[in-house]
mmCIF file of C-alpha atoms and ligand atoms in Angstrom:
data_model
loop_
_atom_site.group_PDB
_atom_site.id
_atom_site.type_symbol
_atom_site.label_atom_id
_atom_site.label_comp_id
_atom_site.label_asym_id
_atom_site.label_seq_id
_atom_site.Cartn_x
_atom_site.Cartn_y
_atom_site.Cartn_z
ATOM 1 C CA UNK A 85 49.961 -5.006 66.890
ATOM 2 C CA UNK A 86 51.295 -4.555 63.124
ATOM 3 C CA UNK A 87 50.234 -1.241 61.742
ATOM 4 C CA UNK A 88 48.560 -2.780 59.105
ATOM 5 C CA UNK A 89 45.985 -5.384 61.511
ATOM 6 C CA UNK A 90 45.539 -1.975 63.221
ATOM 7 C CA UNK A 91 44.226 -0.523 59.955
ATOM 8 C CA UNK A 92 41.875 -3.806 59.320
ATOM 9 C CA UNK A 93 40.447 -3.664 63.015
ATOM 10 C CA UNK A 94 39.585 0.320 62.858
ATOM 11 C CA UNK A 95 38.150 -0.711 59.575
ATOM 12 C CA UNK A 96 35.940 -3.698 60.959
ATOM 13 C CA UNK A 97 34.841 -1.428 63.324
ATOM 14 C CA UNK A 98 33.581 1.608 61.055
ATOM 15 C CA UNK A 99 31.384 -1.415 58.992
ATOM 16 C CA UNK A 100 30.090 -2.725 62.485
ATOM 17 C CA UNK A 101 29.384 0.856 63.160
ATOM 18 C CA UNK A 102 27.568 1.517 59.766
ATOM 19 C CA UNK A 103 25.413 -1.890 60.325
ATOM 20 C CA UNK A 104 27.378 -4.276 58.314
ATOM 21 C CA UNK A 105 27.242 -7.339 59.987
ATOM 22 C CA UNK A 106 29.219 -10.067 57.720
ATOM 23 C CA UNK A 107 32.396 -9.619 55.608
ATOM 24 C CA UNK A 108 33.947 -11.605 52.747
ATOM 25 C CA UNK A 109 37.235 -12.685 53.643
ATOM 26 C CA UNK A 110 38.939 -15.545 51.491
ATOM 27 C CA UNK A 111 41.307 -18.223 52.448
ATOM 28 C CA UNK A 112 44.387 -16.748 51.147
ATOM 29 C CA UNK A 113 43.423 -13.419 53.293
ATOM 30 C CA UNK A 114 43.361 -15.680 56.615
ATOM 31 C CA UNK A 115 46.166 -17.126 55.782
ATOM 32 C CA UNK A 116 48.087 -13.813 54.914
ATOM 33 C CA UNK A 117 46.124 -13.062 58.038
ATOM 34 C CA UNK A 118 47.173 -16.309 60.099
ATOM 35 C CA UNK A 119 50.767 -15.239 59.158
ATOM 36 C CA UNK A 120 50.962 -11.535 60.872
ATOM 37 C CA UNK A 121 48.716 -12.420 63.982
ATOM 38 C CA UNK A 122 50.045 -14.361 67.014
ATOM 39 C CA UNK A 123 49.059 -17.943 67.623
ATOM 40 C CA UNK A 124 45.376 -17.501 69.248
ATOM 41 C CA UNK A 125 45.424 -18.993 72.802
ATOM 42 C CA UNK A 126 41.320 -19.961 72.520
ATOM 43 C CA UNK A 127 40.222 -23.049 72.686
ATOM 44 C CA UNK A 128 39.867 -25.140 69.694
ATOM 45 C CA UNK A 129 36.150 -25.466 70.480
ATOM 46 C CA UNK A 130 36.309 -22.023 70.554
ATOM 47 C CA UNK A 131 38.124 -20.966 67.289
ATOM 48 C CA UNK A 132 36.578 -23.445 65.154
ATOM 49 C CA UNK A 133 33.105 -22.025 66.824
ATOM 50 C CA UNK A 134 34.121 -18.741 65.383
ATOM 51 C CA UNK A 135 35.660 -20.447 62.206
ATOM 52 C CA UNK A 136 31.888 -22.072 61.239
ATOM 53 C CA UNK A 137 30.305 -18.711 61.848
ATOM 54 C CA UNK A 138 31.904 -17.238 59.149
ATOM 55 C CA UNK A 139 29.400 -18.255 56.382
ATOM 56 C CA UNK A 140 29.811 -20.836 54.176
ATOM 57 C CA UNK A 141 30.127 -18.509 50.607
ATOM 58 C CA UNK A 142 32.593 -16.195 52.480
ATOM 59 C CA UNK A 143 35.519 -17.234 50.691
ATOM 60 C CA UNK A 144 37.929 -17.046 47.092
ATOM 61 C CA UNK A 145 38.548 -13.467 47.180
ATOM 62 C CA UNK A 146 42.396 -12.968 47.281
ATOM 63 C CA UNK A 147 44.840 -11.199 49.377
ATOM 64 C CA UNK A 148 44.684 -8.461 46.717
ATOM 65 C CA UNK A 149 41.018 -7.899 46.651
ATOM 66 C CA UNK A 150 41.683 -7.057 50.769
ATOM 67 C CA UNK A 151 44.229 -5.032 50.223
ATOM 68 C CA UNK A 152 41.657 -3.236 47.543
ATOM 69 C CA UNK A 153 39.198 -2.737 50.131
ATOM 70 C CA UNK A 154 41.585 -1.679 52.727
ATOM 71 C CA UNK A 155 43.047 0.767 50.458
ATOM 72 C CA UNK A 156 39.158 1.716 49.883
ATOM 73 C CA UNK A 157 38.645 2.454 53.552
ATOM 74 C CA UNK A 158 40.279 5.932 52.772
ATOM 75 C CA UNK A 159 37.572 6.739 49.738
ATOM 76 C CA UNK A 160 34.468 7.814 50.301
ATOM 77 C CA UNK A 161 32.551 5.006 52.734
ATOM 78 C CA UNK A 162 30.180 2.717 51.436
ATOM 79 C CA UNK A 163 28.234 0.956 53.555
ATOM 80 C CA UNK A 164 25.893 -2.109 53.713
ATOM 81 C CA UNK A 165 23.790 -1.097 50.746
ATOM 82 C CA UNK A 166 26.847 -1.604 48.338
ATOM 83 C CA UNK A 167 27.046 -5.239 48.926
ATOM 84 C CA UNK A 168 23.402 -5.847 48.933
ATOM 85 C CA UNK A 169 21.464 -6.126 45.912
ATOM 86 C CA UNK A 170 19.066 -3.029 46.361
ATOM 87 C CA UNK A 171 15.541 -3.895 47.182
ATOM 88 C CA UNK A 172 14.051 -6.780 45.970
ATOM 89 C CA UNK A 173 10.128 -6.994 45.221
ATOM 90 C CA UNK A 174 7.962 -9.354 47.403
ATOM 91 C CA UNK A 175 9.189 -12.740 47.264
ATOM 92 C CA UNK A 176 7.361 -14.640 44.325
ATOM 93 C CA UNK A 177 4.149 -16.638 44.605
ATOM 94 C CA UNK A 178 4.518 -19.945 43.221
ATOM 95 C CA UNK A 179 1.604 -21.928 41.782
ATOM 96 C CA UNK A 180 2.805 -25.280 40.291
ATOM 97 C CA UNK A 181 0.373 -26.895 37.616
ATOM 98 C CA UNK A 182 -1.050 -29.866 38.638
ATOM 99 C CA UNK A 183 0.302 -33.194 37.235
ATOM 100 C CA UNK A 184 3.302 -35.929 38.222
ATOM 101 C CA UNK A 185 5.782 -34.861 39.975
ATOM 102 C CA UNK A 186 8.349 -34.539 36.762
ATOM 103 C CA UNK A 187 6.146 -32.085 35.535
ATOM 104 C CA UNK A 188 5.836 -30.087 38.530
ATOM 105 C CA UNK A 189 9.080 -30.267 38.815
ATOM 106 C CA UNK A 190 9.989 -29.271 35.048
ATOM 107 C CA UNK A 191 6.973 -26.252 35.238
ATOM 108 C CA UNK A 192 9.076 -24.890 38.522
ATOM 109 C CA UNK A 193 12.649 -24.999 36.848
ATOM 110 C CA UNK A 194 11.333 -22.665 34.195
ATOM 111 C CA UNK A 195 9.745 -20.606 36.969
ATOM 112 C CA UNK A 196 12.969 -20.357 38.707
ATOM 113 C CA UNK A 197 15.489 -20.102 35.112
ATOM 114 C CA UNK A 198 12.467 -17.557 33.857
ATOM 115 C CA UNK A 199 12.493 -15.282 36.743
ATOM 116 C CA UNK A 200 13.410 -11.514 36.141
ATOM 117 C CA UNK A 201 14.566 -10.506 39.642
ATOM 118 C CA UNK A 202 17.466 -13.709 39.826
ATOM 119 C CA UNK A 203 18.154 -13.053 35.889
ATOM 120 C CA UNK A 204 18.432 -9.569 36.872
ATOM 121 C CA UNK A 205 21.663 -10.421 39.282
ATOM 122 C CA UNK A 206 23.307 -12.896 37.172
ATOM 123 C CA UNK A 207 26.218 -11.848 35.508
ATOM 124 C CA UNK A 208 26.209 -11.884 31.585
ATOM 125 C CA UNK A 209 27.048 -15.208 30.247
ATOM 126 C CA UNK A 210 26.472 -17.229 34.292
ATOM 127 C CA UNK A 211 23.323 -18.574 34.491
ATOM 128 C CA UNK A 212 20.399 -18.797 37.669
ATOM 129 C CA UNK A 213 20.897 -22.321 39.192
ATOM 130 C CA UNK A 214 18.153 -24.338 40.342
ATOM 131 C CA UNK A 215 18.237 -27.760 42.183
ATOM 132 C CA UNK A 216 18.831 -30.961 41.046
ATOM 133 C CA UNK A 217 18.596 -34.720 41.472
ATOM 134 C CA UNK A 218 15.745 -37.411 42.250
ATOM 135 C CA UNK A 219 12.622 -36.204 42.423
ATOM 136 C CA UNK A 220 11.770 -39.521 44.814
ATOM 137 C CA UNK A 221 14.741 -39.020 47.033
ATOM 138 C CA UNK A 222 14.266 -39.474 50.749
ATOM 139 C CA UNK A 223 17.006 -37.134 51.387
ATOM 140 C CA UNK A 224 17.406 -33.359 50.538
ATOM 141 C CA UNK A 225 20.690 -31.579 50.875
ATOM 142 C CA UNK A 226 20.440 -27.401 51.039
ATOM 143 C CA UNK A 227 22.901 -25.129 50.876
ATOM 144 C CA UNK A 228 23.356 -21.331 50.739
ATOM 145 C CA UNK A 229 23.758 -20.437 47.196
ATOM 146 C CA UNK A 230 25.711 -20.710 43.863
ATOM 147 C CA UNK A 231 29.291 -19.911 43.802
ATOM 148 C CA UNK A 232 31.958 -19.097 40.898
ATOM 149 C CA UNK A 233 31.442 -22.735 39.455
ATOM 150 C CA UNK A 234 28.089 -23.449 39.754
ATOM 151 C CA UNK A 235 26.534 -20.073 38.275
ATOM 152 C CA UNK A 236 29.344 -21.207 35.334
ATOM 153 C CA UNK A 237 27.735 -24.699 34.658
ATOM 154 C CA UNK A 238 23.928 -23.820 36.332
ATOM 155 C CA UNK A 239 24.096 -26.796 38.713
ATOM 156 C CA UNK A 240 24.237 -26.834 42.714
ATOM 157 C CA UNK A 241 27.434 -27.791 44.684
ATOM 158 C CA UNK A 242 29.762 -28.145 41.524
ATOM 159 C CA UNK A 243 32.806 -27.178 42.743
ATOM 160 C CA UNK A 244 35.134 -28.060 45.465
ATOM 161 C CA UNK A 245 32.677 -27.819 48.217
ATOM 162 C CA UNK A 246 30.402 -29.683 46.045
ATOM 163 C CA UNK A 247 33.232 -32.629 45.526
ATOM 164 C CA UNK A 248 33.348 -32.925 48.809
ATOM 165 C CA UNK A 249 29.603 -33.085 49.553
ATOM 166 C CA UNK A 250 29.764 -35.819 46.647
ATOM 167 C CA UNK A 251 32.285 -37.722 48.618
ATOM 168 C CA UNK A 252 29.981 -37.240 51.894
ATOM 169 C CA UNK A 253 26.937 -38.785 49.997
ATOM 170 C CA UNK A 254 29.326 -41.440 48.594
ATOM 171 C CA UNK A 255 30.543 -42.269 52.659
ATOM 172 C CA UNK A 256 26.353 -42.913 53.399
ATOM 173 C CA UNK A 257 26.291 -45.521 50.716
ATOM 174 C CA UNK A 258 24.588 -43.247 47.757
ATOM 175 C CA UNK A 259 25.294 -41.477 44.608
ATOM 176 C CA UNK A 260 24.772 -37.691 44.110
ATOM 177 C CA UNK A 261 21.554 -38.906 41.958
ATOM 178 C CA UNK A 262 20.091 -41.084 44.141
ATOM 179 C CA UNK A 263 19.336 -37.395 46.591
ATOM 180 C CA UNK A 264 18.182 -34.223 45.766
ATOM 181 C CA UNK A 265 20.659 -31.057 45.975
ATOM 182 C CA UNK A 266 19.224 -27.494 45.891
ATOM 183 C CA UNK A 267 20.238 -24.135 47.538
ATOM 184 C CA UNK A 268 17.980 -21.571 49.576
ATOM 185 C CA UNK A 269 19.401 -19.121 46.414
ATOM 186 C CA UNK A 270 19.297 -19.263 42.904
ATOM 187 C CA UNK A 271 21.276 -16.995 42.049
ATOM 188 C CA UNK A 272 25.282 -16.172 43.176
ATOM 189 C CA UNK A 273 25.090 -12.985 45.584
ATOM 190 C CA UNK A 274 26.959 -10.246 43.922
ATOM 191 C CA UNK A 275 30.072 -8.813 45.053
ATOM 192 C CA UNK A 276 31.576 -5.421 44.667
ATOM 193 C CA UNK A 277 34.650 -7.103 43.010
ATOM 194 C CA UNK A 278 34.272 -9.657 40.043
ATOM 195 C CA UNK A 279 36.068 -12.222 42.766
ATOM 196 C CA UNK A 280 34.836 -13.870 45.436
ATOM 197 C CA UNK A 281 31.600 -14.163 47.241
ATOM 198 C CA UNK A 282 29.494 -13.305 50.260
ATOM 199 C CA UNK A 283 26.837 -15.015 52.239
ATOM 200 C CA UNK A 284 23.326 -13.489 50.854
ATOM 201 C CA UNK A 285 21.445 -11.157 52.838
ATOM 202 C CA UNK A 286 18.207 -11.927 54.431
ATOM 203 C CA UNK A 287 16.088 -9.590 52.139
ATOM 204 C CA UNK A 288 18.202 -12.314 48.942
ATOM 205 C CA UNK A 289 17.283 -15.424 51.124
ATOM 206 C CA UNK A 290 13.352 -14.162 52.167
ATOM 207 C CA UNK A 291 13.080 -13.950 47.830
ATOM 208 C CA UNK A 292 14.537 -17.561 47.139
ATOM 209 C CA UNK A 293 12.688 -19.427 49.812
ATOM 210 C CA UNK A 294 9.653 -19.832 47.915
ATOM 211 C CA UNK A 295 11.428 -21.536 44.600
ATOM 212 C CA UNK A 296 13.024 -23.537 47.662
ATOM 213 C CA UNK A 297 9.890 -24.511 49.509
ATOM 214 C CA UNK A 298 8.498 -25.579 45.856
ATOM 215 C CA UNK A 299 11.213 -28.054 45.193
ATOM 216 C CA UNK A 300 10.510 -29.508 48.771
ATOM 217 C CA UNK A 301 6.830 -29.760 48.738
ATOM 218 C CA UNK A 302 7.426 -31.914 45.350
ATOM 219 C CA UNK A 303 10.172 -34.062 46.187
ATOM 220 C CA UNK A 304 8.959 -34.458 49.471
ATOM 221 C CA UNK A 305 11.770 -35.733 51.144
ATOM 222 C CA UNK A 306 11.634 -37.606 54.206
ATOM 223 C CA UNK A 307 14.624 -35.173 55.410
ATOM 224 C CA UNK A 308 16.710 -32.215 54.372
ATOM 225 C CA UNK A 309 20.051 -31.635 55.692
ATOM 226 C CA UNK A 310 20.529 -28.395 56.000
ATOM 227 C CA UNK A 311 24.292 -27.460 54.937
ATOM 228 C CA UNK A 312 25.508 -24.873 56.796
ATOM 229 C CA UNK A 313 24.581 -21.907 58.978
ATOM 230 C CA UNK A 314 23.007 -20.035 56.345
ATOM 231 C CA UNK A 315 21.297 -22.596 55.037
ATOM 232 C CA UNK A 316 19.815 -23.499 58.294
ATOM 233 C CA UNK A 317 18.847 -19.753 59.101
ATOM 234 C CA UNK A 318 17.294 -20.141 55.771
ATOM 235 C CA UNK A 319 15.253 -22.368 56.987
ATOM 236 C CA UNK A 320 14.506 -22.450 60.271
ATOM 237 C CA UNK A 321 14.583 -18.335 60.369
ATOM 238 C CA UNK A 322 17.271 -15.623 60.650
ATOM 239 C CA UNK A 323 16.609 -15.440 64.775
ATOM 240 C CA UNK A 324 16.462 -19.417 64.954
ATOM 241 C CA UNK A 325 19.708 -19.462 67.078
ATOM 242 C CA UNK A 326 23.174 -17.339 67.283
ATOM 243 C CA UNK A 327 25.871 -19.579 66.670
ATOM 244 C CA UNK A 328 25.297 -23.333 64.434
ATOM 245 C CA UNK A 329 26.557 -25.206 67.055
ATOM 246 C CA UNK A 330 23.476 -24.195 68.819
ATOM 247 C CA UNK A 331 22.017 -26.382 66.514
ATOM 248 C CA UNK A 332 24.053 -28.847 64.960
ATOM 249 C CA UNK A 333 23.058 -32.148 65.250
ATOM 250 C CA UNK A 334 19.888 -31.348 66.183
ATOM 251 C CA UNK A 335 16.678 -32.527 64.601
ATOM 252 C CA UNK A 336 14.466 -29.292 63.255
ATOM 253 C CA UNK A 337 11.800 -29.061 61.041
ATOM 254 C CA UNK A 338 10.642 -27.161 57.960
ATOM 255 C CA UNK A 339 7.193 -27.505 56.540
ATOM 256 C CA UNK A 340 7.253 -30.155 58.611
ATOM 257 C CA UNK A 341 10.063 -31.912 57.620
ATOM 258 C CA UNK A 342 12.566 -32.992 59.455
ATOM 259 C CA UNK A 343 15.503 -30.838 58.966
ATOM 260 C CA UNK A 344 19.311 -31.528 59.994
ATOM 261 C CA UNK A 345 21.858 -28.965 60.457
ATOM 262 C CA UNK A 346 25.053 -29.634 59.794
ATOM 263 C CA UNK A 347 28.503 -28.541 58.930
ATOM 264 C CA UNK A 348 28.397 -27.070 55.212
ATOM 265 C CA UNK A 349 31.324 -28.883 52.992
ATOM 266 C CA UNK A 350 32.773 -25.869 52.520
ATOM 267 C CA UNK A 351 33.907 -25.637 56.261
ATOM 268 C CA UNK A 352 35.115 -28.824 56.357
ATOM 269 C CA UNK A 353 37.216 -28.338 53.547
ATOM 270 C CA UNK A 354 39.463 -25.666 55.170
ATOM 271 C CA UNK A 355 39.406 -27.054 58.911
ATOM 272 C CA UNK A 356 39.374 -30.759 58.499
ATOM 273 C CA UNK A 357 40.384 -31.765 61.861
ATOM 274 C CA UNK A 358 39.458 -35.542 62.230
ATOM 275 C CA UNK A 359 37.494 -34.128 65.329
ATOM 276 C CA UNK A 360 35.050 -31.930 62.817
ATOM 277 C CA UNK A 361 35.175 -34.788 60.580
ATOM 278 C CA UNK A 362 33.752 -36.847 63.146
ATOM 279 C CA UNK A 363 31.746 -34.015 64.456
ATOM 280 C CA UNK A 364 29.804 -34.118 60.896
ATOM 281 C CA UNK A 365 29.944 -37.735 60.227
ATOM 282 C CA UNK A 366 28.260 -38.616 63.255
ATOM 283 C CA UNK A 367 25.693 -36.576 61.904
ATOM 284 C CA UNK A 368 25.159 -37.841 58.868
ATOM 285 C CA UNK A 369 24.784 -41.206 60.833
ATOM 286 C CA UNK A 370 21.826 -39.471 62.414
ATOM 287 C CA UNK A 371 20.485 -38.850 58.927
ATOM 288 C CA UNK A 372 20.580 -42.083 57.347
ATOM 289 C CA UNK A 373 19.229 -43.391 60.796
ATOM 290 C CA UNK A 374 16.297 -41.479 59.890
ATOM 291 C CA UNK A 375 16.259 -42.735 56.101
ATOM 292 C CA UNK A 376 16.302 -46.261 57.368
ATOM 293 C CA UNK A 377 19.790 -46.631 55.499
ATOM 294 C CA UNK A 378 21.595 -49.628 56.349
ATOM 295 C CA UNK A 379 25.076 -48.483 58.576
ATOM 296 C CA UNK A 380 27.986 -50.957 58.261
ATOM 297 C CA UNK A 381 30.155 -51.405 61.464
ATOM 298 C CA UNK A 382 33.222 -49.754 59.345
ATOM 299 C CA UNK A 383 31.239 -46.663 58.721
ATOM 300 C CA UNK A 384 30.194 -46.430 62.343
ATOM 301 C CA UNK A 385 33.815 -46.309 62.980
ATOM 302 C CA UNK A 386 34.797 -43.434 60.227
ATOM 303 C CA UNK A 387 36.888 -40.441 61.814
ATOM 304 C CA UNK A 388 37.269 -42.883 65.119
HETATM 305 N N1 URA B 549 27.958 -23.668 48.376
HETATM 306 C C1 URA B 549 26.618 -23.705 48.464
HETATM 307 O O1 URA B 549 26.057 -23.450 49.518
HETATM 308 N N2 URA B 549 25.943 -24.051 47.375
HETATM 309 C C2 URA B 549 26.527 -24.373 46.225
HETATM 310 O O2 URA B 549 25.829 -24.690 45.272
HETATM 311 C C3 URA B 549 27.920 -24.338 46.163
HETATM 312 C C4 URA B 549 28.614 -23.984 47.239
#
C-alpha cells in the first residue's frame, strides 16, 4: 500500500482508538482516494452498504482540508471533543401557546430562531434554520441538519441535496409546498475547518429533537420520511439498528407516526446507480401508498 493510505489508516486507527467514531471525508477526498486505492473486489451490495453509512452531512471538505488534517496527525492529538460542540444544557422544554395551528407554528419558529444554545453555534452572519412548508401536509420529510447553503439562506434542503429532494417530491406528483421539510438540527454542526461538514453528534441531535417533535405534533402529518441514517437514528434512537439498510423500507414510527426510512438525497446524488434509484423510488411508492396518492402506471415503472 502507498505510503501515504498507510499514513491515513494508522491515523483512522489512533481516532478509533481515542473514541471517535465518524469522520468527515468529502467527495473530492474519495475520489483522490478512489484514485490511489485498488478497485475494491466487494460486492456492490456491499460497498454501497458501506457508502450509505457514511452520514449524509459527511461531505464538501476538499482534498486540501485532508491533507490539513493528515499533516495535523503529527501535532498534538485532538480527539473527539474538538469536533463536538462542548456540552450542551438539557434539551429545551417546549410549551407552544394555544391557538391555530399557524400560530403555533409561528410561536415555535421564534422559539427555535430565539434560542441561545443553536445561536450560540451559528457562525456570524449564517442563521439557525427551522422547517418549512404546509402546515396541513400529510407528508413530512426529515433530514439531518443544515449544510453550507441552507445556514446561508435559513431554509431546509436548499442546496444540491435539497434540488434533488425537490425533484423526488416533484416524481410523487407534489410541489415542495404542498409537504413539510424540517431537519432533526437547527443549526449546521461545526467543523474544525471553515469547510465542510460532519454528521451531528448524539448529545447535538438529543438538543434538537424537541424543536423537531414540536413541528410534528402541529403539522401532524400522516407520515414522515425519514431522510437518511441520521435522520432515522434521530428518530427512532441512536441503538435503533446498525446499518440503514436494516431499516430501509421499513415502516417505523415516531410519536406514533408512521415513519419511513429512506435513502437521504444526498447519497443518491453521488452513487446514482439506477439500482439505488429504484431502491429509493420504490420507497417513496410505499409512501404515497400510505398518503392515498394516486400512482400512475409510468411512475410504477420509474428506474425499471
Ligand atoms: N441535508 C440535510 O439533512 N438537511 C438539509 O437541510 C440539507 C442537507
Amino acid at each position: 500500500m502507498k505510503a501515504e493510505l498507510l499514513a491515513l489508516v494508522d491515523e483512522l486507527k489512533r481516532l478509533r482508538k481515542e473514541g471517535v467514531t465518524r469522520v468527515s471525508v468529502s467527495d473530492a477526498s474519495i475520489q483522490e482516494l478512489k484514485k490511489r486505492v485498488p478497485a475494491p473486489s466487494v460486492a456492490a451490495s456491499t460497498r454501497a452498504e458501506v457508502l450509505e453509512s457514511i452520514p449524509a452531512q459527511v461531505r464538501s471538505a476538499n482534498a486540501a482540508d485532508l491533507d490539513k488534517a493528515l499533516a495535523a496527525s503529527n501535532a498534538p492529538k485532538v480527539g473527539k471533543a474538538a469536533l463536538a460542540t462542548g456540552k450542551l444544557p438539557k434539551p429545551p422544554v417546549v410549551a407552544l401557546p394555544e391557538g391555530d395551528k399557524a400560530a403555533r407554528w409561528e410561536a415555535l419558529r421564534e422559539i427555535v430562531l430565539g434560542c441561545p444554545v443553536c445561536n450560540e453555534h451559528v457562525k456570524p452572519g449564517k442563521k439557525v434554520v427551522f422547517g418549512i412548508g404546509n402546515l396541513d401536509a400529510d407528508i413530512f420529510f426529515c433530514g439531518e441538519a443544515p449544510g453550507a447553503d441552507e445556514e446561508v439562506k435559513g431554509e431546509p434542503f436548499v442546496g444540491p441535496a435539497g434540488q434533488l429532494l425537490t425533484k423526488m417530491i416533484g416524481a410523487m406528483g407534489l410541489s415542495r409546498e404542498e409537504v413539510y421539510i424540517g431537519n432533526i438540527m437547527n443549526w449546521r454542526p461545526e467543523m474544525p475547518t471553515s469547510r465542510g461538514n460532519r454528521p451531528p453528534t448524539e448529545e447535538e441531535l438529543n438538543f434538537c429533537l424537541p424543536y423537531l417533535k414540536a413541528q410534528v405534533a402541529v403539522v401532524q402529518p400522516k407520515l414522515i420520511v425519514a431522510l437518511g441514517a441520521t435522520a432515522t437514528k434521530g428518530l427512532l434512537g441512536p441503538n435503533s439498528f446498525r446499518s440503514l439498510r436494516q431499516v430501509k423500507g421499513q415502516w417505523k414510527e415516531f410519536e406514533g407516526i408512521p415513519v419511513l426510512p429512506t435513502y437521504h438525497p444526498s447519497y443518491l446524488l453521488h452513487n446514482s446507480s439506477k439500482r439505488e434509484k429504484r431502491a429509493s423510488w420504490e420507497d417513496l411508492l410505499k409512501v404515497m401508498e400510505k398518503a392515498g396518492l394516486p400512482i400512475s402506471e409510468k411512475q410504477r415503472r420509474y428506474f425499471l
